[in-house]
């Protein structure tokens, strides 16, 4: 590891075979090597700023990052903003509410406006699956998918992998159980793709009504019984029940859901002794996870948020300072 002023990976030294895709739209576009490059870069950034009074690197001075958020967000938007600012980029926060979008402006016209203003990166969250992919056709800057509909959320999966690696070491061969509303979860799909690429054994657990069509072709196992899937697992990742995306009834009652798919103290004890508990947030405490488990031993939920900033710094750094395909 280098001890120069900015002790992170020099993009010029990253071999072409390790170049990231131009845009970060899906974890399915990452190889084990490129995903590992992102995680290693995040680890170096963490080391570089640890214990510093000023936790800021000058790397992206003069570059502009636009946060284009069409859907509500707390963690992800703030995390990207902080990540870009810690790399000294200029950050513009655009939310659909209060912009010309509420006057009916299309995504394309908004994209052309950002293009004209010279955005180097556009971080996009949108309620429609595929919107960031469309955007990538219209802007010259790098597009980062910050969650599109029920499709993908690649930086969440990367921060989850980073958190897993910090606690479990090597991800390959680890048994990870992902539980809950897979049907509406972009976090689940991005995680399954990434964790499978990194060699983990992933099991999805959900009621049949909350699994998407075609889940059989995903690179993971599927189980309907949480008590069957949990024993000895290295990590469990709980998903939020996404009521805002539910038109109909997907389970009889909330109580019934919690009883069958909620993580309580008894179930948590089924994990391996070193097992950890993850949740992307926001949590429905008392529904998919008991407060005592969310706040208890082996819960890394708050740490995930902190790691999110570091991992997003790594992504912005690698995309904007050159270690990506042009
Ligand atoms: C997730 C999201 O928005 O997809 N949250 C997040 O980004 N931290 C998961 C969720 O909303 O349940």
Coordinates of N, CA and C in Angstrom, one line a residue, residues 100-200:
X100 N -38.6 21.3 -12.3 CA -39.5 21.3 -13.5 C -40.1 20.0 -13.8
X101 N -39.7 18.9 -13.1 CA -40.3 17.6 -13.2 C -41.8 17.7 -12.8
X102 N -42.1 18.5 -11.8 CA -43.4 18.6 -11.3 C -44.2 19.5 -12.3
X103 N -43.5 20.1 -13.3 CA -44.3 20.8 -14.4 C -44.4 19.9 -15.6
X104 N -43.9 18.6 -15.5 CA -44.1 17.7 -16.5 C -42.9 17.4 -17.4
X105 N -41.7 18.0 -17.0 CA -40.5 17.8 -17.8 C -40.1 16.3 -17.8
X106 N -39.8 15.8 -19.0 CA -39.4 14.4 -19.1 C -38.0 14.1 -18.6
X107 N -37.7 12.8 -18.4 CA -36.4 12.4 -17.9 C -35.4 12.8 -19.0
X108 N -35.7 12.7 -20.3 CA -34.8 13.0 -21.3 C -34.4 14.5 -21.3
X109 N -35.4 15.4 -21.2 CA -35.1 16.8 -21.2 C -34.3 17.2 -19.9
X110 N -34.6 16.6 -18.8 CA -33.9 16.8 -17.6 C -32.4 16.4 -17.8
X111 N -32.3 15.2 -18.5 CA -30.9 14.7 -18.8 C -30.2 15.6 -19.7
X112 N -30.8 16.2 -20.7 CA -30.1 17.1 -21.6 C -29.7 18.4 -20.9
X113 N -30.5 18.8 -19.9 CA -30.2 20.0 -19.2 C -28.9 19.7 -18.3
X114 N -28.9 18.6 -17.7 CA -27.7 18.2 -16.9 C -26.5 18.1 -17.8
X115 N -26.7 17.5 -19.0 CA -25.6 17.4 -19.9 C -25.1 18.7 -20.3
X116 N -26.0 19.7 -20.6 CA -25.5 21.0 -21.0 C -24.8 21.7 -19.9
X117 N -25.1 21.3 -18.7 CA -24.4 21.9 -17.5 C -23.0 21.2 -17.2
X118 N -22.8 20.2 -17.9 CA -21.5 19.5 -17.8 C -21.3 18.6 -16.6
X119 N -22.4 17.9 -16.2 CA -22.3 16.9 -15.1 C -21.3 15.8 -15.4
X120 N -20.3 15.6 -14.5 CA -19.4 14.5 -14.8 C -20.0 13.2 -14.3
X121 N -20.8 13.2 -13.4 CA -21.5 12.0 -12.9 C -22.9 12.3 -12.5
X122 N -23.8 11.4 -12.9 CA -25.2 11.6 -12.5 C -25.6 10.4 -11.6
X123 N -26.0 10.6 -10.4 CA -26.4 9.6 -9.5 C -27.9 9.6 -9.5
X124 N -28.5 8.5 -10.0 CA -30.0 8.5 -10.3 C -30.8 7.5 -9.5
X125 N -31.8 8.0 -8.8 CA -32.8 7.1 -8.2 C -34.1 7.5 -8.9
X126 N -34.8 6.4 -9.3 CA -36.0 6.6 -10.0 C -37.0 5.5 -9.7
X127 N -38.3 5.8 -9.7 CA -39.3 4.8 -9.4 C -39.5 3.8 -10.5
X128 N -39.0 4.1 -11.7 CA -39.2 3.1 -12.8 C -37.9 2.3 -13.0
X129 N -38.1 1.0 -13.1 CA -37.0 0.1 -13.3 C -36.4 0.5 -14.7
X130 N -35.1 0.6 -14.8 CA -34.5 0.9 -16.2 C -34.3 2.3 -16.4
X131 N -34.8 3.3 -15.6 CA -34.6 4.7 -15.9 C -33.1 5.1 -16.0
X132 N -32.2 4.6 -15.1 CA -30.8 5.0 -15.2 C -30.2 4.5 -16.5
X133 N -30.7 3.3 -17.0 CA -30.1 2.8 -18.2 C -30.5 3.7 -19.4
X134 N -31.7 4.3 -19.4 CA -32.1 5.2 -20.4 C -31.2 6.5 -20.3
X135 N -31.1 6.9 -19.1 CA -30.3 8.1 -18.8 C -28.9 8.0 -19.4
X136 N -28.3 6.8 -19.3 CA -27.0 6.6 -19.7 C -26.8 6.8 -21.2
X137 N -27.9 6.7 -22.0 CA -27.9 7.0 -23.4 C -27.9 8.5 -23.7
X138 N -28.3 9.3 -22.8 CA -28.4 10.7 -23.1 C -27.4 11.6 -22.5
X139 N -26.6 11.1 -21.6 CA -25.6 12.0 -21.0 C -24.2 11.4 -21.2
X140 N -23.2 12.3 -21.3 CA -21.8 11.9 -21.5 C -21.2 11.4 -20.2
X141 N -21.7 12.0 -19.1 CA -21.1 11.7 -17.8 C -21.4 10.2 -17.4
X142 N -20.8 9.8 -16.3 CA -21.0 8.5 -15.7 C -22.3 8.4 -15.0
X143 N -23.1 7.4 -15.2 CA -24.4 7.3 -14.5 C -24.3 6.2 -13.5
X144 N -24.7 6.5 -12.3 CA -24.7 5.5 -11.2 C -26.1 5.3 -10.7
X145 N -26.5 4.1 -10.8 CA -27.9 3.7 -10.4 C -28.0 3.7 -8.9
X146 N -28.8 4.6 -8.3 CA -28.9 4.7 -6.9 C -30.3 4.0 -6.4
X147 N -30.8 3.1 -7.3 CA -32.0 2.4 -7.0 C -33.0 2.7 -8.1
X148 N -33.4 1.7 -8.9 CA -34.4 2.0 -9.9 C -35.6 1.0 -9.8
X149 N -36.7 1.5 -9.4 CA -37.9 0.7 -9.2 C -37.6 -0.5 -8.3
X150 N -38.0 -1.6 -8.8 CA -37.8 -2.9 -8.1 C -36.7 -3.6 -8.7
X151 N -35.8 -2.9 -9.4 CA -34.8 -3.6 -10.2 C -33.4 -3.8 -9.5
X152 N -32.7 -2.7 -9.4 CA -31.3 -2.8 -8.8 C -30.9 -1.7 -8.0
X153 N -29.9 -1.9 -7.1 CA -29.4 -0.9 -6.2 C -27.9 -1.3 -6.0
X154 N -27.1 -1.1 -7.0 CA -25.7 -1.7 -7.0 C -24.8 -1.2 -5.8
X155 N -24.9 0.1 -5.5 CA -24.0 0.6 -4.4 C -24.4 0.0 -3.1
X156 N -25.7 -0.3 -2.9 CA -26.2 -0.9 -1.6 C -25.5 -2.3 -1.5
X157 N -25.6 -3.0 -2.6 CA -25.0 -4.4 -2.6 C -23.5 -4.3 -2.3
X158 N -22.8 -3.3 -2.9 CA -21.4 -3.2 -2.7 C -21.1 -2.8 -1.2
X159 N -21.9 -2.0 -0.7 CA -21.6 -1.6 0.7 C -21.9 -2.8 1.7
X160 N -22.9 -3.6 1.3 CA -23.2 -4.8 2.0 C -22.0 -5.8 1.9
X161 N -21.5 -5.9 0.7 CA -20.4 -6.8 0.5 C -19.2 -6.3 1.3
X162 N -19.0 -5.0 1.3 CA -17.9 -4.4 2.1 C -18.0 -4.7 3.6
X163 N -19.2 -4.6 4.1 CA -19.5 -4.8 5.5 C -19.3 -6.3 5.8
X164 N -19.8 -7.2 4.9 CA -19.6 -8.6 5.1 C -18.1 -9.0 5.2
X165 N -17.4 -8.4 4.3 CA -16.0 -8.7 4.2 C -15.2 -8.2 5.4
X166 N -15.6 -7.1 6.0 CA -15.0 -6.6 7.2 C -15.2 -7.5 8.4
X167 N -16.4 -8.2 8.4 CA -16.6 -9.0 9.6 C -16.3 -10.5 9.3
X168 N -16.4 -10.9 8.1 CA -16.3 -12.4 7.8 C -15.0 -12.7 7.1
X169 N -14.3 -11.7 6.6 CA -13.1 -11.9 5.8 C -13.6 -12.3 4.4
X170 N -13.0 -13.3 3.8 CA -13.3 -13.8 2.5 C -14.9 -14.0 2.3
X171 N -15.5 -13.5 1.2 CA -16.9 -13.8 1.0 C -17.2 -15.1 0.4
X172 N -16.2 -15.6 -0.4 CA -16.4 -16.9 -1.1 C -16.6 -18.0 -0.1
X173 N -17.6 -18.8 -0.4 CA -17.9 -19.9 0.5 C -18.8 -19.6 1.7
X174 N -19.1 -18.3 1.9 CA -19.9 -17.9 3.1 C -21.4 -18.1 2.7
X175 N -22.2 -18.4 3.8 CA -23.6 -18.7 3.6 C -24.4 -17.5 4.0
X176 N -25.0 -16.8 3.1 CA -25.8 -15.6 3.4 C -27.3 -15.8 3.1
X177 N -28.1 -15.5 4.0 CA -29.5 -15.7 3.9 C -30.2 -14.3 3.8
X178 N -31.0 -14.1 2.7 CA -31.6 -12.8 2.5 C -33.1 -13.1 2.6
X179 N -33.8 -12.3 3.5 CA -35.1 -12.6 3.9 C -36.2 -11.5 3.7
X180 N -37.3 -11.8 3.1 CA -38.4 -10.9 3.1 C -39.0 -10.6 1.8
X181 N -39.3 -9.3 1.6 CA -40.0 -8.8 0.4 C -39.1 -8.7 -0.8
X182 N -38.7 -9.9 -1.3 CA -37.8 -9.9 -2.5 C -38.4 -9.3 -3.7
X183 N -39.8 -9.6 -3.8 CA -40.5 -9.1 -5.0 C -40.3 -7.6 -5.3
X184 N -40.3 -6.8 -4.2 CA -40.2 -5.4 -4.4 C -38.8 -4.8 -4.2
X185 N -37.9 -5.7 -3.9 CA -36.6 -5.3 -3.5 C -35.5 -5.2 -4.6
X186 N -35.0 -4.0 -4.8 CA -33.9 -3.9 -5.7 C -32.6 -4.3 -5.0
X187 N -32.6 -4.2 -3.7 CA -31.4 -4.6 -2.9 C -31.2 -6.1 -3.0
X188 N -32.2 -6.9 -3.0 CA -32.1 -8.3 -3.1 C -31.5 -8.7 -4.4
X189 N -32.0 -8.2 -5.5 CA -31.4 -8.6 -6.8 C -29.9 -8.2 -6.9
X190 N -29.6 -7.0 -6.6 CA -28.2 -6.6 -6.7 C -27.3 -7.4 -5.8
X191 N -27.8 -7.7 -4.6 CA -27.0 -8.5 -3.7 C -26.8 -10.0 -4.2
X192 N -27.9 -10.6 -4.7 CA -27.7 -12.0 -5.2 C -26.7 -12.0 -6.3
X193 N -26.8 -11.0 -7.2 CA -25.9 -11.1 -8.4 C -24.4 -10.9 -7.9
X194 N -24.2 -9.9 -7.0 CA -22.9 -9.6 -6.6 C -22.3 -10.7 -5.7
X195 N -23.1 -11.1 -4.7 CA -22.6 -12.2 -3.8 C -22.3 -13.5 -4.5
X196 N -23.1 -13.8 -5.5 CA -22.8 -15.0 -6.3 C -21.5 -14.8 -7.1
X197 N -21.3 -13.7 -7.7 CA -20.1 -13.4 -8.4 C -18.9 -13.5 -7.5
X198 N -19.1 -13.1 -6.2 CA -17.9 -13.2 -5.2 C -17.8 -14.6 -4.6
X199 N -18.7 -15.5 -5.0 CA -18.5 -16.9 -4.6 C -19.3 -17.3 -3.3
X200 N -20.2 -16.4 -2.8 CA -21.0 -16.8 -1.7 C -22.1 -17.7 -2.0

